[in-house]
Every structure is written in structure tokens, then in C-alpha cells.
Short mmCIF file of C-alpha atoms in Angstrom, two decimals:
data_model
loop_
_atom_site.label_atom_id
_atom_site.label_comp_id
_atom_site.label_asym_id
_atom_site.label_seq_id
_atom_site.Cartn_x
_atom_site.Cartn_y
_atom_site.Cartn_z
CA MET C 1 58.28 83.06 70.69
CA SER C 2 58.84 81.12 67.26
CA LEU C 3 60.34 82.92 64.41
CA PRO C 4 58.74 83.58 61.06
CA ALA C 5 59.97 80.96 58.40
CA MET C 6 62.88 81.95 56.45
CA ARG C 7 66.09 80.78 54.69
CA VAL C 8 69.29 80.95 56.59
CA VAL C 9 72.30 81.27 54.65
CA ARG C 10 75.89 81.02 55.89
CA PRO C 11 78.49 82.61 53.47
CA ARG C 12 82.12 81.90 54.18
CA THR C 13 83.45 85.01 52.35
CA VAL C 14 82.67 88.76 52.21
CA GLU C 15 82.06 88.30 48.32
CA ASP C 16 79.60 85.59 48.90
CA ALA C 17 77.66 87.53 51.46
CA VAL C 18 77.75 90.48 49.34
CA ARG C 19 76.40 88.41 46.31
CA VAL C 20 73.56 87.08 48.47
CA LEU C 21 72.62 90.68 49.47
CA ALA C 22 72.43 91.82 46.12
CA ALA C 23 70.50 89.00 44.86
CA HIS C 24 67.90 89.46 47.54
CA GLY C 25 67.74 93.22 48.10
CA PRO C 26 65.38 94.30 51.02
CA GLU C 27 64.51 90.70 51.64
CA ALA C 28 67.74 89.74 53.13
CA MET C 29 68.83 90.69 56.54
CA ILE C 30 72.21 90.43 58.05
CA LEU C 31 72.62 88.54 61.22
CA ALA C 32 75.85 88.64 63.56
CA GLY C 33 75.43 88.18 67.37
CA GLY C 34 71.73 88.10 67.17
CA THR C 35 70.87 90.03 70.37
CA ASP C 36 69.24 92.89 68.53
CA VAL C 37 67.97 91.12 65.24
CA VAL C 38 66.30 88.08 66.89
CA PRO C 39 64.16 89.77 69.56
CA ASN C 40 63.18 92.14 66.85
CA LEU C 41 62.34 89.19 64.55
CA GLN C 42 60.29 87.69 67.42
CA MET C 43 58.27 90.80 67.66
CA ARG C 44 57.81 90.66 63.76
CA LEU C 45 59.48 94.08 63.39
CA PHE C 46 61.41 92.44 60.38
CA ALA C 47 60.11 90.02 57.90
CA PRO C 48 63.10 89.07 55.80
CA ARG C 49 62.88 86.00 53.42
CA VAL C 50 66.75 85.32 53.88
CA LEU C 51 68.76 85.63 57.02
CA LEU C 52 72.45 86.13 56.34
CA ASP C 53 74.45 84.78 59.13
CA ILE C 54 77.96 86.45 58.76
CA LYS C 55 79.58 84.73 61.73
CA GLY C 56 81.35 82.19 59.55
CA ILE C 57 83.29 84.96 57.72
CA GLY C 58 86.87 84.86 59.04
CA SER C 59 88.01 88.14 57.46
CA LEU C 60 85.52 90.07 59.64
CA ARG C 61 87.30 89.03 62.86
CA GLY C 62 90.26 90.19 64.67
CA VAL C 63 92.03 93.47 65.74
CA VAL C 64 95.01 94.33 63.68
CA ARG C 65 97.63 97.33 63.86
CA GLN C 66 98.07 98.18 60.12
CA PRO C 67 101.36 99.61 58.50
CA ASP C 68 99.87 103.22 58.61
CA GLU C 69 99.61 102.86 62.47
CA THR C 70 95.59 102.78 62.38
CA ILE C 71 94.07 99.88 64.14
CA ARG C 72 91.46 97.84 62.45
CA VAL C 73 88.78 96.16 64.33
CA GLY C 74 86.85 93.64 62.49
CA ALA C 75 82.95 93.97 62.50
CA LEU C 76 82.51 90.56 64.13
CA THR C 77 84.63 91.50 67.28
CA THR C 78 82.43 90.55 70.08
CA LEU C 79 81.85 93.23 72.78
CA THR C 80 83.52 91.03 75.20
CA GLN C 81 86.63 90.84 72.98
CA LEU C 82 86.77 94.51 72.66
CA LEU C 83 87.12 94.66 76.36
CA ALA C 84 89.71 91.92 76.58
CA THR C 85 91.92 93.70 73.88
CA GLU C 86 94.76 95.41 75.76
CA SER C 87 95.72 97.64 72.92
CA LEU C 88 92.52 99.17 72.58
CA ARG C 89 91.80 99.42 76.42
CA LEU C 90 95.19 101.49 76.82
CA ARG C 91 95.10 103.52 73.79
CA TYR C 92 91.46 104.29 73.37
CA PRO C 93 89.90 104.29 76.92
CA VAL C 94 86.48 105.80 75.89
CA ILE C 95 85.77 102.38 74.05
CA SER C 96 86.14 100.32 76.97
CA SER C 97 84.14 102.99 79.04
CA ALA C 98 81.36 102.59 76.55
CA VAL C 99 81.46 98.93 75.81
CA ARG C 100 81.36 97.99 79.56
CA SER C 101 78.09 99.75 79.98
CA ILE C 102 76.35 97.76 77.02
CA ALA C 103 73.60 95.38 78.25
CA GLY C 104 75.27 92.78 80.41
CA PRO C 105 78.26 90.27 79.98
CA LEU C 106 76.14 87.52 78.33
CA GLN C 107 74.81 89.85 75.85
CA ARG C 108 78.36 91.19 75.21
CA ASN C 109 79.50 87.63 74.64
CA MET C 110 77.23 87.58 71.48
CA GLY C 111 76.76 90.93 70.54
CA THR C 112 79.36 92.36 67.96
CA LEU C 113 80.83 95.68 67.14
CA GLY C 114 79.45 95.90 63.86
CA GLY C 115 76.04 94.95 65.20
CA ASN C 116 76.28 97.66 67.73
CA LEU C 117 77.06 100.12 65.07
CA CYS C 118 73.91 98.96 62.87
CA LEU C 119 71.64 98.63 65.91
CA GLU C 120 67.98 99.10 64.96
CA THR C 121 66.60 102.56 66.37
CA ARG C 122 64.43 102.22 69.40
CA CYS C 123 60.89 103.78 70.47
CA ARG C 124 58.31 102.93 72.94
CA TRP C 125 55.64 102.81 70.13
CA TYR C 126 57.97 100.50 67.77
CA ASN C 127 59.48 98.00 70.20
CA GLN C 128 56.33 96.35 71.00
CA SER C 129 54.58 93.01 70.13
CA ASP C 130 52.76 92.61 66.79
CA PHE C 131 49.54 92.63 68.73
CA TRP C 132 50.35 95.79 70.69
CA ARG C 133 51.38 97.70 67.55
CA LYS C 134 48.49 96.68 65.51
CA SER C 135 45.94 97.52 68.19
CA LEU C 136 47.26 100.96 67.86
CA GLY C 137 47.23 100.99 64.12
CA GLY C 138 51.10 100.97 63.99
CA CYS C 139 53.32 104.02 63.63
CA LEU C 140 55.42 105.91 61.09
CA LYS C 141 58.21 103.62 61.15
CA LYS C 142 56.08 100.51 60.98
CA GLU C 143 52.56 99.64 59.81
CA GLY C 144 51.11 103.12 60.13
CA THR C 145 51.06 106.67 59.00
CA ILE C 146 51.24 108.68 62.17
CA CYS C 147 54.23 109.34 64.66
CA HIS C 148 52.82 108.99 68.23
CA VAL C 149 55.91 110.87 69.38
CA ALA C 150 55.49 114.04 67.22
CA PRO C 151 52.07 113.50 65.66
CA GLY C 152 52.09 116.61 63.45
CA GLY C 153 55.33 115.70 61.80
CA ASP C 154 56.54 113.32 58.92
CA ARG C 155 59.77 112.22 60.57
CA CYS C 156 60.58 109.24 62.73
CA TRP C 157 62.23 109.90 65.91
CA ALA C 158 63.06 106.64 67.11
CA VAL C 159 66.23 106.86 69.05
CA TRP C 160 69.80 105.70 68.28
CA SER C 161 70.36 103.24 71.07
CA GLY C 162 73.94 102.11 70.51
CA ASP C 163 76.75 102.94 72.96
CA CYS C 164 79.80 102.22 70.61
CA ALA C 165 78.89 104.95 68.10
CA PRO C 166 79.23 107.94 70.38
CA ALA C 167 82.46 106.64 71.71
CA LEU C 168 83.91 106.01 68.32
CA LEU C 169 82.61 109.34 67.02
CA THR C 170 84.73 111.13 69.47
CA LEU C 171 87.90 109.21 68.24
CA ASP C 172 87.41 110.22 64.55
CA ALA C 173 86.82 106.60 63.56
CA GLU C 174 86.17 105.49 60.06
CA ILE C 175 84.41 102.43 58.72
CA GLU C 176 85.26 99.93 56.01
CA ILE C 177 82.10 98.87 53.98
CA ALA C 178 82.30 95.84 51.73
CA GLY C 179 80.06 95.90 48.60
CA PRO C 180 79.77 94.55 45.15
CA ASN C 181 82.48 96.87 43.87
CA GLY C 182 85.03 96.21 46.71
CA ASN C 183 85.61 98.18 49.95
CA ARG C 184 84.87 101.78 50.57
CA ARG C 185 85.97 103.94 53.45
CA LEU C 186 83.63 106.37 55.25
CA ALA C 187 83.79 108.61 58.25
CA LEU C 188 81.69 107.17 60.99
CA SER C 189 80.06 110.56 61.36
CA SER C 190 78.70 110.25 57.58
CA PHE C 191 77.10 106.80 58.33
CA TYR C 192 74.35 108.11 60.55
CA ARG C 193 71.46 109.87 58.78
CA ASN C 194 69.55 111.23 61.86
CA ASP C 195 66.43 109.48 60.51
CA GLY C 196 64.69 107.01 62.81
CA ILE C 197 63.56 104.90 59.87
CA ASN C 198 66.34 105.22 57.35
CA ARG C 199 69.03 105.11 60.00
CA ILE C 200 72.41 104.31 58.33
CA ALA C 201 74.04 104.68 55.00
CA LEU C 202 74.42 101.25 54.20
CA GLY C 203 73.27 99.88 50.95
CA GLY C 204 71.26 96.94 50.54
CA ASP C 205 73.96 95.12 49.05
CA GLU C 206 76.80 96.37 51.44
CA LEU C 207 78.06 95.17 54.98
CA LEU C 208 80.04 96.90 57.60
CA ALA C 209 83.36 95.05 57.57
CA ALA C 210 85.56 96.87 60.13
CA VAL C 211 86.10 100.08 62.12
CA VAL C 212 89.52 101.88 61.66
CA LEU C 213 90.84 103.95 64.52
CA PRO C 214 93.26 106.71 63.60
CA PRO C 215 96.47 107.05 65.60
CA ARG C 216 95.99 110.70 66.02
CA THR C 217 93.11 110.19 68.79
CA ALA C 218 95.22 107.26 70.64
CA GLY C 219 96.24 108.12 74.14
CA TRP C 220 93.51 110.60 74.65
CA ARG C 221 91.58 110.61 77.88
CA GLY C 222 88.16 109.41 77.47
CA VAL C 223 85.02 108.43 79.22
CA TYR C 224 81.43 107.43 78.55
CA HIS C 225 78.42 108.08 80.96
CA LYS C 226 75.19 106.53 80.37
CA LEU C 227 71.56 106.59 81.80
CA ARG C 228 69.52 103.33 81.91
CA ILE C 229 66.89 102.01 84.24
CA ARG C 230 69.06 99.38 85.63
CA ASN C 231 72.83 99.19 85.50
CA SER C 232 72.63 96.03 83.43
CA ILE C 233 71.10 94.66 80.35
CA ASP C 234 69.07 97.77 79.62
CA TYR C 235 69.52 100.07 76.53
CA PRO C 236 70.61 103.62 76.99
CA LEU C 237 68.26 106.40 77.70
CA ALA C 238 70.86 109.01 77.37
CA GLY C 239 74.84 108.81 76.81
CA VAL C 240 77.64 111.30 76.70
CA ALA C 241 81.32 110.28 75.40
CA VAL C 242 83.98 112.83 76.02
CA VAL C 243 87.68 112.66 74.99
CA MET C 244 90.42 115.10 75.54
CA ASN C 245 94.02 115.46 74.89
CA VAL C 246 95.36 117.33 77.96
CA ASP C 247 99.08 118.44 78.30
CA GLU C 248 101.11 118.59 81.61
CA GLN C 249 100.04 122.25 82.16
CA GLY C 250 96.39 121.19 82.12
CA VAL C 251 95.69 122.77 78.67
CA CYS C 252 93.32 120.98 76.32
CA ARG C 253 95.09 120.15 73.16
CA ASP C 254 92.18 118.62 71.46
CA ALA C 255 88.67 117.38 72.44
CA ARG C 256 85.35 115.84 71.29
CA VAL C 257 82.03 115.44 72.84
CA ALA C 258 79.27 113.06 71.35
CA LEU C 259 75.78 112.08 72.58
CA GLY C 260 73.80 109.01 72.12
CA ALA C 261 70.37 107.79 73.02
CA VAL C 262 68.77 111.23 72.66
CA ASN C 263 68.48 111.74 68.84
CA PRO C 264 67.86 109.49 65.87
CA ALA C 265 71.50 109.32 65.31
CA PRO C 266 74.65 109.43 67.60
CA VAL C 267 75.87 113.12 67.23
CA LEU C 268 79.04 115.05 67.87
CA VAL C 269 78.62 118.45 69.79
CA LYS C 270 80.09 120.51 67.06
CA GLN C 271 81.66 123.46 69.26
CA ALA C 272 83.72 121.17 71.58
CA ALA C 273 87.10 121.27 69.75
CA ASP C 274 86.75 125.06 68.85
CA TRP C 275 85.89 126.08 72.38
CA LEU C 276 88.23 123.77 74.33
CA ILE C 277 91.44 123.69 72.53
CA GLY C 278 94.17 125.96 74.24
CA LYS C 279 91.93 126.25 77.46
CA LYS C 280 92.57 125.22 81.02
CA TYR C 281 89.96 124.01 83.16
CA SER C 282 87.29 126.73 84.19
CA PRO C 283 83.58 126.06 85.58
CA GLU C 284 82.29 128.75 83.09
CA LEU C 285 83.93 127.02 80.01
CA VAL C 286 82.36 123.63 81.27
CA GLU C 287 79.00 125.16 81.57
CA ARG C 288 79.25 126.64 77.99
CA LEU C 289 79.81 123.14 76.59
CA VAL C 290 77.24 121.83 78.82
CA HIS C 291 74.88 124.15 77.24
CA ALA C 292 76.08 123.23 73.73
CA ALA C 293 75.34 119.66 74.65
CA ILE C 294 71.67 120.06 75.65
CA GLN C 295 71.13 122.18 72.52
CA THR C 296 72.42 119.30 70.55
CA GLY C 297 70.51 116.59 72.26
CA LYS C 298 66.84 116.32 71.53
CA PRO C 299 65.16 113.80 73.79
CA LEU C 300 61.45 113.11 73.00
CA THR C 301 58.89 110.84 74.54
CA THR C 302 60.59 107.78 72.87
CA SER C 303 60.97 105.97 76.09
CA ALA C 304 59.36 105.48 79.38
CA SER C 305 61.79 107.94 80.95
CA SER C 306 60.73 111.54 80.51
CA PRO C 307 62.45 113.80 78.01
CA VAL C 308 63.23 116.57 80.78
CA TYR C 309 65.06 114.11 82.97
CA ARG C 310 67.26 112.60 80.12
CA ARG C 311 67.95 116.25 78.93
CA GLU C 312 68.97 117.04 82.66
CA MET C 313 71.21 113.99 82.69
CA LEU C 314 72.94 115.16 79.53
CA ARG C 315 74.04 118.28 81.29
CA VAL C 316 75.12 116.07 84.47
CA PHE C 317 77.16 113.78 82.34
CA THR C 318 78.73 116.36 80.17
CA ARG C 319 79.73 118.36 83.32
CA ARG C 320 81.10 115.27 84.91
CA ALA C 321 82.99 113.97 81.94
CA LEU C 322 84.73 117.33 81.27
CA GLU C 323 85.81 117.61 84.93
CA GLU C 324 87.08 114.09 85.01
CA MET C 325 89.14 114.90 81.65
CA TRP C 326 90.84 117.71 83.39
CA GLY C 327 91.42 115.83 86.53
CA MET C 328 89.18 117.74 88.69
CA ARG C 329 87.27 114.53 89.86
CA PRO C 330 88.09 111.08 89.85
CA ARG C 331 87.47 108.89 86.83
CA THR C 332 84.33 106.86 86.84
CA PRO C 333 85.36 103.17 86.49
CA ASN C 334 82.90 102.31 84.00
CA GLY C 335 79.95 103.88 81.98
CA ASN C 336 77.43 103.26 84.72
CA ASP C 337 76.06 106.07 86.76
CA MET W 1 56.82 73.48 57.85
CA HIS W 2 60.16 73.54 56.01
CA ARG W 3 62.93 71.45 57.79
CA GLU W 4 66.53 71.08 57.28
CA LEU W 5 68.93 68.69 58.56
CA ILE W 6 71.45 70.14 61.05
CA GLN W 7 74.19 68.65 63.14
CA LEU W 8 74.79 70.03 66.77
CA ASP W 9 77.61 69.07 69.19
CA ILE W 10 75.54 69.16 72.58
CA ASN W 11 77.17 67.91 75.68
CA GLY W 12 79.92 66.12 73.88
CA GLU W 13 77.47 64.11 71.50
CA ARG W 14 77.10 64.67 67.90
CA ARG W 15 73.14 64.93 67.35
CA GLU W 16 71.66 65.25 63.86
CA LEU W 17 68.19 66.55 63.53
CA ALA W 18 65.66 68.10 61.08
CA VAL W 19 64.35 71.43 62.34
CA PRO W 20 63.12 74.70 60.72
CA PRO W 21 66.35 76.58 59.84
CA GLN W 22 65.25 79.66 61.91
CA LYS W 23 64.52 77.68 65.09
CA VAL W 24 66.32 79.04 68.08
CA LEU W 25 68.79 76.76 70.00
CA LEU W 26 66.71 76.99 73.18
CA ASP W 27 63.67 75.52 71.43
CA VAL W 28 65.65 72.93 69.69
CA LEU W 29 67.22 71.76 73.21
CA ARG W 30 63.90 71.80 74.80
CA GLU W 31 61.64 70.31 72.24
CA ASP W 32 63.65 68.31 70.00
CA LEU W 33 66.20 67.07 72.31
CA GLY W 34 64.36 66.77 75.61
CA LEU W 35 67.02 68.97 77.44
CA THR W 36 64.59 70.96 79.46
CA GLY W 37 67.21 72.33 81.91
CA SER W 38 67.73 75.50 80.00
CA LYS W 39 64.72 77.90 80.75
CA ARG W 40 62.66 80.12 78.68
CA GLY W 41 62.39 83.27 80.76
CA CYS W 42 62.06 86.46 78.99
CA ASP W 43 62.59 84.89 75.39
CA ASP W 44 64.25 88.23 74.29
CA SER W 45 67.76 88.03 75.49
CA SER W 46 67.26 89.88 78.80
CA CYS W 47 67.10 87.38 81.77
CA GLY W 48 69.88 85.05 81.22
CA ALA W 49 67.62 81.79 82.30
CA CYS W 50 68.48 80.21 78.77
CA ALA W 51 72.33 80.52 79.13
CA VAL W 52 74.44 77.70 77.56
CA LEU W 53 78.14 77.37 77.05
CA ALA W 54 79.24 77.92 73.34
CA ASP W 55 82.83 76.69 73.01
CA GLY W 56 83.08 77.61 76.66
CA VAL W 57 81.72 81.16 76.41
CA PRO W 58 78.13 81.59 77.92
CA ILE W 59 75.64 82.84 75.44
CA LEU W 60 71.88 83.33 75.32
CA ALA W 61 70.25 80.18 73.64
CA CYS W 62 66.91 82.17 73.05
CA VAL W 63 68.44 84.45 70.61
CA ALA W 64 70.88 81.94 69.01
CA ILE W 65 69.62 80.37 65.69
CA ALA W 66 70.50 76.70 66.12
CA SER W 67 71.45 76.02 62.54
CA CYS W 68 74.07 78.87 62.85
CA TYR W 69 75.73 76.96 65.85
CA GLN W 70 76.62 73.89 63.95
CA GLU W 71 80.44 74.36 64.53
CA THR W 72 80.27 75.09 68.09
CA ARG W 73 80.66 72.90 71.05
CA ILE W 74 77.42 73.49 73.20
CA ILE W 75 77.34 72.66 76.71
CA THR W 76 74.01 73.03 78.56
CA VAL W 77 73.53 72.53 82.37
CA GLU W 78 72.75 68.98 81.93
CA GLY W 79 76.43 68.57 80.63
CA LEU W 80 78.13 70.39 83.44
CA ALA W 81 78.65 67.51 85.80
CA VAL W 82 81.55 65.24 84.64
CA ALA W 83 80.69 61.47 85.03
CA GLY W 84 77.81 62.17 87.37
CA GLU W 85 79.95 64.05 89.64
CA PRO W 86 78.46 67.37 90.45
CA THR W 87 80.75 70.54 90.10
CA PRO W 88 81.78 72.63 93.12
CA ILE W 89 79.12 75.19 92.24
CA GLN W 90 76.17 72.62 91.93
CA THR W 91 77.22 71.17 95.29
CA ALA W 92 77.71 74.71 96.88
CA TYR W 93 74.57 75.91 95.46
CA GLY W 94 72.34 73.39 97.40
CA GLU W 95 74.27 73.98 100.76
CA ALA W 96 74.14 77.80 100.58
CA GLY W 97 70.62 78.21 99.37
CA GLY W 98 71.44 79.65 96.00
CA SER W 99 68.24 78.00 94.53
CA GLN W 100 64.96 79.30 95.69
CA CYS W 101 62.18 78.49 92.91
CA GLY W 102 65.08 77.15 90.79
CA PHE W 103 63.98 78.73 87.35
CA CYS W 104 66.98 80.87 87.02
CA THR W 105 69.44 78.38 88.31
CA PRO W 106 70.46 76.63 85.29
CA GLY W 107 71.50 80.15 83.76
CA PHE W 108 73.34 81.06 86.87
CA MET W 109 75.12 77.71 87.09
CA ILE W 110 76.48 78.30 83.47
CA ALA W 111 77.54 81.61 84.00
CA ILE W 112 79.24 80.79 87.34
CA HIS W 113 80.84 77.79 85.81
CA ALA W 114 82.58 79.95 83.12
CA LEU W 115 83.59 82.55 85.44
CA LEU W 116 85.29 79.98 87.79
CA GLN W 117 86.97 78.18 84.84
CA HIS W 118 88.40 81.43 83.68
CA ASN W 119 89.18 82.98 86.93
CA PRO W 120 89.00 80.59 90.09
CA ASN W 121 89.45 83.56 92.42
CA PRO W 122 87.15 86.39 91.51
CA SER W 123 86.45 89.43 93.65
CA ASP W 124 82.98 90.10 94.89
CA GLU W 125 82.71 92.90 92.36
CA GLU W 126 83.67 90.39 89.52
CA ILE W 127 81.19 88.07 90.79
CA ARG W 128 78.50 90.71 90.63
CA GLU W 129 79.56 92.12 87.44
CA THR W 130 79.74 88.65 85.68
CA LEU W 131 76.23 87.53 87.07
CA SER W 132 74.51 90.84 86.09
CA SER W 133 73.00 89.46 82.90
CA ASN W 134 71.21 86.78 85.02
CA LEU W 135 67.96 87.80 86.66
CA CYS W 136 66.52 85.98 89.88
CA ARG W 137 63.14 87.07 90.60
CA CYS W 138 63.02 85.52 93.99
CA THR W 139 65.88 88.08 94.60
CA GLY W 140 68.10 85.45 96.24
CA TYR W 141 71.19 87.24 94.78
CA MET W 142 73.01 87.20 98.44
CA GLN W 143 72.76 83.32 98.54
CA ILE W 144 73.83 83.01 94.91
CA TYR W 145 77.09 85.08 95.55
CA GLU W 146 77.62 83.02 98.84
CA SER W 147 77.46 79.79 96.79
CA VAL W 148 80.03 81.17 94.51
CA ARG W 149 82.28 81.97 97.33
CA LEU W 150 81.56 78.72 99.00
CA ALA W 151 82.53 76.82 95.64
CA MET W 152 85.59 78.95 95.47
CA ARG W 153 86.74 77.87 99.10
CA ARG W 154 86.07 74.21 98.12
CA MET W 155 88.06 74.48 94.84
CA GLU W 156 90.96 76.23 96.67
CA ALA W 157 91.01 73.42 99.40
CA ARG W 158 90.95 70.75 96.96
CA SER W 159 93.74 72.08 94.72
CA ALA W 160 95.78 72.56 97.97
CA GLN W 161 95.36 68.67 98.90
CA PRO W 162 98.31 66.43 97.66
CA ALA W 163 97.67 64.68 94.27
CA ALA W 164 97.45 61.28 95.69
CA VAL W 165 94.52 62.34 98.16
CA ARG W 166 92.60 64.00 95.32
#
């Protein structure tokens, strides 16, 4: 399918990129790996006048340990490069677990960390061809006025479908955003708006430059569990990331639980740290957390899979992951279940 | 339609051509350069039939915008054979029946070539994982895996021979 006519601009520096964004406003669109943006362009979900290819900006690449012991991962780091980076694999196992479950190896060779964190939200009523959508009269997110998922409402429920975000939320990651006035730092948890249309807190003249990982969560155990139709290529239908710092006595020193692919944003299960810190494994405690997880996740009919099944799998994954963290069951080698 | 002059490095040759700036690499290869080995399967990055090497890394040409790959060395399935000599996987594919209808073959060739360059002795699990972005709708996966193993055996036998015989 051919793409709509547009200009393609290839800046070499962040400053130039930001200038182009500022000049063209919503008519400009950022392109990195292209695995999400290009199929969406083919489906005419976006109609930018200018495509801003940032792949030539060297300062957005590389994984560097900074003087304050944080690790800065450039937004253009491909998902394959993330997996190959020893320091990340050893210190933040939840990242590798999540990244291994993204699409397949060819897509991971192209797809970038920044792209995965800025993914377009997905819905069965939205990710369709131009003809299909127009036949239906569009939806709230595009070309229409009705949400077919929740027809009475005025909110878009298109789902957050990235796997990196829940994993990075559990690590208290921050992001670096470049804009016309330089860089700003933001907690990743403040980046997501839980709105299927206006999904991320990124200004029209800004771009995501890097992810910053704190030393505090380094070395914590972690795992990501993911539901999808096939164990390759497909987007998630539900995802659960869990990290835990466990001492030799099996006491939880700190923990986080985050969900993806069930809400318009990736979300932390707020109770996790409060309820788990200072506790040893017990089936009752796990079930309490499992209950909190399914209260947090709100799957709706945004995909071909039923909300009931996806909700049930949140329960299974949260239980399984917590048991793994406490050493009650063998670690899952990768995010596929 | 608006066209721009772009330069691509395809199979070791510098090619200059005028194309719409948003045209995807797969279309440029097939329509402008006559390299129809790379196939259009899904056209939305989910089947692997269009895979090409970009600086040695397999990527999906159907979602790569050609004008963004002007500083990258692209190798298509047509460029895998060196001086007309088929690669071990190309020979093994024919012998082990890796190719049925053949449509997915170029994409698999690219993915397998990159795998064996990087790791001449992958485990069965590594082979399956590496090829999990490539779909074969004839479902001939077992023969494809067998072709990889046959190519591995050939490569090992060849590297074990004394240099003079090689």
C-alpha cells in the first residue's frame, strides 16, 4: 500500500528536530523504527505533511552509565540492542523479559525503545483500513463521534499496547524530553494520560530523548508476562510486570506491579509496595495483590479477545509472577506464556 | 507526483533514482530497481517476506522508507550469493525441501543468513526464535529448520577442511 504524499525531513541534531516540530506543529510526525508509524500511515490513521525521521540523530543513541549511577538509555536504542546490552540484562531483568516478548526479532531490529514508549494506542474499531472505518462512520478516536467500545461515553478506550512501559514503570524510570527550551525530566508514570486519544504528555514541539534508570531498583528480581494470540509478532492483549527486592530470609524489601494492554495507559498497581514490603510469601497475600491487580486493569472489547479472558489472565499472570519473585516457582525464561 | 533524487547502496552498487520521498524500500526495490526477490506479503510488518539486510541486520522493507536508508548498505536476497556461488543455506534449502510455494523463501533466506553469520552454531531454540518473525503459509517450518541444520553441517565440514582444499 502506498503512503500518502508528504515531505521527509532528516535532521542530524535534536535542536534541528525540535525546530522542525515547532514550525509544523501537529502536521509533523516523528518517525524512528517505523514498525508502528508506517503501518498506521498505510491505513491512513495519520495524515502528516512532514515526516521527521530522527534515526540520523546520534545523541539519541547509546546506553551510558552516568556519574550519579543512573543508566541513560537513548530513545533510538533498538529493542534488539536493549536485549544485547549486558548491563541492562543483569541489572534490570524485567526489561529483557518484556522486550523479548515484543513482536518478533525482525520487528525488534527496527523498533526502538522511544517508539515503544510512544506507541499509538490500539483498538479493533480504530486499527482498520480506511474503507472499513469509513463504512462504519468512524469512531471517537478518528473520523466519528461514537465510541463503539462504550457507546454512551465521551472517552476513548483504545488500549496502551506497548510492553516496555509497564516494565519501566516498575523500575521507577524517568524520561528525558527534549523541547525548544532544552531538556526536561519526567517520571515515566506522569507521561501516560489514560486517554486513548491524547495518550502521552508530549508537546507538539517535543521529542522523547532517553530513558533514565535509577540505581535504587537495579538488581531487583523481575519478570513480565504477556498474553497474545501467537507467541510472536502480535501486540499484547494483557501484560503484567512485577519486580521485587527479596532478602535472604525471603522477606520482600520493596516491590512494584504494573499492567499493560488493559487500559488506555500502562498503570502501576498502587497497593503493591505498601502491602508487600516486610512480608514473606503467603498464598493469602498473593491473592490480595491479585485482587488489587484485577481492580486496576479494566479490559474492554477493544480486541478480538474477550475482556473476561483478559481479566482472568491478569489474575493468572500476577499470581505466577509474584510466586516467581519469591522463588516459589521457576522463573519464566521469557515473557511468552 | 513529487519526486526526489535519492542514493541507495543496494547489493554493493550505488544506485541513484528519483522517487516520491515517502516511498517504502520494498516498492523501490520491486518497482524502480526490478529486484522482485523481496516479496510483499502482509505489507504491514507482520510476515517477514520482505526482509532485507540493512548493514547486516535483517529488517522489514515494507515499513522502511527508502529515503531514510541512504546511508545504509542494503543486501537483498539477490545479493546473498557471492560471485554467483550460492550460500550454504541456499543450497541446503533446495535439498531439504525448505521451499514449497517459495513466497516466504527470500525473507527466510535473509533471516537465516544473518543468523548464521552471527552464530554459525545456533541451537534449535535459537533457530526457531530467530525465524519467528517469518511466516510460511505452506507451514513447512520443519523442512525450513532442517535446511538450516543442513547448512550448519556443511559450513562446519567446510571450515574443518585444510585451507588448500577449500
